[in-house]
Amino acid sequence: MGRLKAEFIDRVENFSHRVMDVAETLESQHRSWRIIDQMIGAGSSVGANVCESDEALSRKDFAKGLGIALKELGEARYWLRFVVRRRWLPSRRLDLLQKEAIEIKRILGAMVTRTNRNSKAVR
C-alpha cells in the first residue's frame, strides 16, 4: 500500500546492509559464526519487516510489522555493542552505525505509537 516514505525504507535497508558489512568483516576475522549469524538475522530482519509493513493491509498489521522491526533492531543493537565490548572491532568503526540504529529506533517507536493511537481513535 506504500504507507512509508521511500527515503525511510532506503535508510533502513542501508542500515541492514551496513550490519551485513560488519558481519562480513567479523567472518573474515574468523569470529564466532553463531554471533555473526545472529547479527545477520537481526540486522536483515529490520529492513525486511519494515518493507513488509509498508505493504500491510490494515493498521493493525502495519503496527505489528513495525513492532517486530523495532524488536529486531534492539537485537541488532545488542550484537553491535557485543562486538565492541569483545573488542572485535574498534568502537569508532561502529559509532555511526550505532547512532543510526538509535535514530531508526526513535522513528519506528513514534510510528508504532502514532499508528496505535490513531487505530484507537477510529474505533
Tab-separated table of C-alpha atoms in Angstrom:
chain	number	residue	atom	x	y	z
A	1	MET	CA	0.000	0.000	0.000
A	2	GLY	CA	3.019	2.254	0.317
A	3	ARG	CA	2.457	3.794	3.753
A	4	LEU	CA	6.135	4.623	4.302
A	5	LYS	CA	8.335	7.188	2.598
A	6	ALA	CA	10.850	5.734	0.173
A	7	GLU	CA	13.631	7.639	1.944
A	8	PHE	CA	12.889	5.854	5.223
A	9	ILE	CA	12.795	2.454	3.532
A	10	ASP	CA	16.151	3.226	1.889
A	11	ARG	CA	17.560	4.306	5.237
A	12	VAL	CA	16.505	1.071	6.917
A	13	GLU	CA	17.753	-1.036	4.018
A	14	ASN	CA	21.106	0.779	4.193
A	15	PHE	CA	21.260	0.010	7.913
A	16	SER	CA	20.708	-3.683	7.162
A	17	HIS	CA	23.456	-3.644	4.529
A	18	ARG	CA	25.864	-1.930	6.905
A	19	VAL	CA	25.204	-4.573	9.563
A	20	MET	CA	25.963	-7.184	6.912
A	21	ASP	CA	29.255	-5.395	6.150
A	22	VAL	CA	30.192	-5.664	9.827
A	23	ALA	CA	29.268	-9.348	9.841
A	24	GLU	CA	31.401	-9.991	6.756
A	25	THR	CA	34.352	-8.267	8.424
A	26	LEU	CA	33.909	-10.454	11.504
A	27	GLU	CA	33.669	-13.535	9.330
A	28	SER	CA	36.972	-12.647	7.632
A	29	GLN	CA	38.493	-12.454	11.133
A	30	HIS	CA	37.146	-15.951	11.890
A	31	ARG	CA	34.982	-14.770	14.778
A	32	SER	CA	32.178	-16.875	16.215
A	33	TRP	CA	29.843	-17.943	13.420
A	34	ARG	CA	26.924	-18.138	15.865
A	35	ILE	CA	27.316	-14.458	16.795
A	36	ILE	CA	27.716	-13.456	13.163
A	37	ASP	CA	24.621	-15.437	12.200
A	38	GLN	CA	22.580	-13.770	14.952
A	39	MET	CA	23.782	-10.339	13.840
A	40	ILE	CA	22.921	-11.033	10.204
A	41	GLY	CA	19.485	-12.360	11.146
A	42	ALA	CA	18.571	-9.392	13.327
A	43	GLY	CA	20.082	-6.739	11.061
A	44	SER	CA	18.457	-8.023	7.894
A	45	SER	CA	15.133	-8.591	9.652
A	46	VAL	CA	14.843	-4.886	10.445
A	47	GLY	CA	14.750	-3.997	6.764
A	48	ALA	CA	12.619	-6.985	5.804
A	49	ASN	CA	9.945	-6.220	8.404
A	50	VAL	CA	9.827	-2.535	7.526
A	51	CYS	CA	9.356	-3.423	3.841
A	52	GLU	CA	6.693	-5.971	4.746
A	53	SER	CA	4.919	-3.394	6.912
A	54	ASP	CA	4.859	-0.989	4.005
A	55	GLU	CA	2.572	-3.452	2.234
A	56	ALA	CA	0.317	-4.112	5.245
A	57	LEU	CA	-3.383	-4.425	4.548
A	58	SER	CA	-4.501	-2.957	7.870
A	59	ARG	CA	-3.309	-0.538	10.527
A	60	LYS	CA	-3.039	-3.406	12.984
A	61	ASP	CA	-0.815	-5.380	10.614
A	62	PHE	CA	1.239	-2.259	9.882
A	63	ALA	CA	1.866	-1.595	13.584
A	64	LYS	CA	2.624	-5.261	14.247
A	65	GLY	CA	5.254	-5.382	11.496
A	66	LEU	CA	6.897	-2.180	12.672
A	67	GLY	CA	6.884	-3.541	16.221
A	68	ILE	CA	8.710	-6.654	15.054
A	69	ALA	CA	11.227	-4.470	13.201
A	70	LEU	CA	11.719	-2.490	16.412
A	71	LYS	CA	12.430	-5.660	18.391
A	72	GLU	CA	14.842	-6.937	15.755
A	73	LEU	CA	16.570	-3.561	15.809
A	74	GLY	CA	17.012	-3.974	19.560
A	75	GLU	CA	18.705	-7.309	18.976
A	76	ALA	CA	20.935	-5.866	16.243
A	77	ARG	CA	21.953	-3.070	18.608
A	78	TYR	CA	22.813	-5.667	21.233
A	79	TRP	CA	25.121	-7.526	18.846
A	80	LEU	CA	26.837	-4.319	17.771
A	81	ARG	CA	27.516	-3.472	21.422
A	82	PHE	CA	28.689	-7.057	21.982
A	83	VAL	CA	31.242	-6.737	19.180
A	84	VAL	CA	32.611	-3.532	20.688
A	85	ARG	CA	32.758	-4.963	24.226
A	86	ARG	CA	34.598	-8.037	22.943
A	87	ARG	CA	36.976	-5.647	21.141
A	88	TRP	CA	36.448	-7.499	17.889
A	89	LEU	CA	36.173	-4.123	16.163
A	90	PRO	CA	37.069	-0.653	17.414
A	91	SER	CA	34.119	1.341	18.732
A	92	ARG	CA	34.865	4.196	16.327
A	93	ARG	CA	34.156	1.799	13.442
A	94	LEU	CA	30.633	1.183	14.738
A	95	ASP	CA	29.776	4.590	16.237
A	96	LEU	CA	27.870	5.885	13.215
A	97	LEU	CA	26.027	2.609	12.758
A	98	GLN	CA	25.007	2.566	16.416
A	99	LYS	CA	23.819	6.173	16.184
A	100	GLU	CA	21.817	5.313	13.079
A	101	ALA	CA	20.224	2.416	14.959
A	102	ILE	CA	19.125	4.801	17.725
A	103	GLU	CA	17.617	7.205	15.173
A	104	ILE	CA	15.757	4.406	13.415
A	105	LYS	CA	14.538	3.172	16.810
A	106	ARG	CA	13.098	6.596	17.591
A	107	ILE	CA	11.371	6.818	14.229
A	108	LEU	CA	9.922	3.302	14.422
A	109	GLY	CA	8.793	3.831	18.007
A	110	ALA	CA	6.998	7.041	17.070
A	111	MET	CA	5.353	5.358	14.097
A	112	VAL	CA	4.091	2.444	16.198
A	113	THR	CA	2.787	4.794	18.903
A	114	ARG	CA	1.059	7.053	16.374
A	115	THR	CA	-0.463	4.126	14.479
A	116	ASN	CA	-1.789	2.543	17.670
A	117	ARG	CA	-3.172	5.875	18.860
A	118	ASN	CA	-4.889	6.510	15.519
A	119	SER	CA	-6.316	2.987	15.491
A	120	LYS	CA	-7.887	3.546	18.900
A	121	ALA	CA	-9.355	6.884	17.789
A	122	VAL	CA	-11.066	5.222	14.809
A	123	ARG	CA	-12.861	2.635	16.965
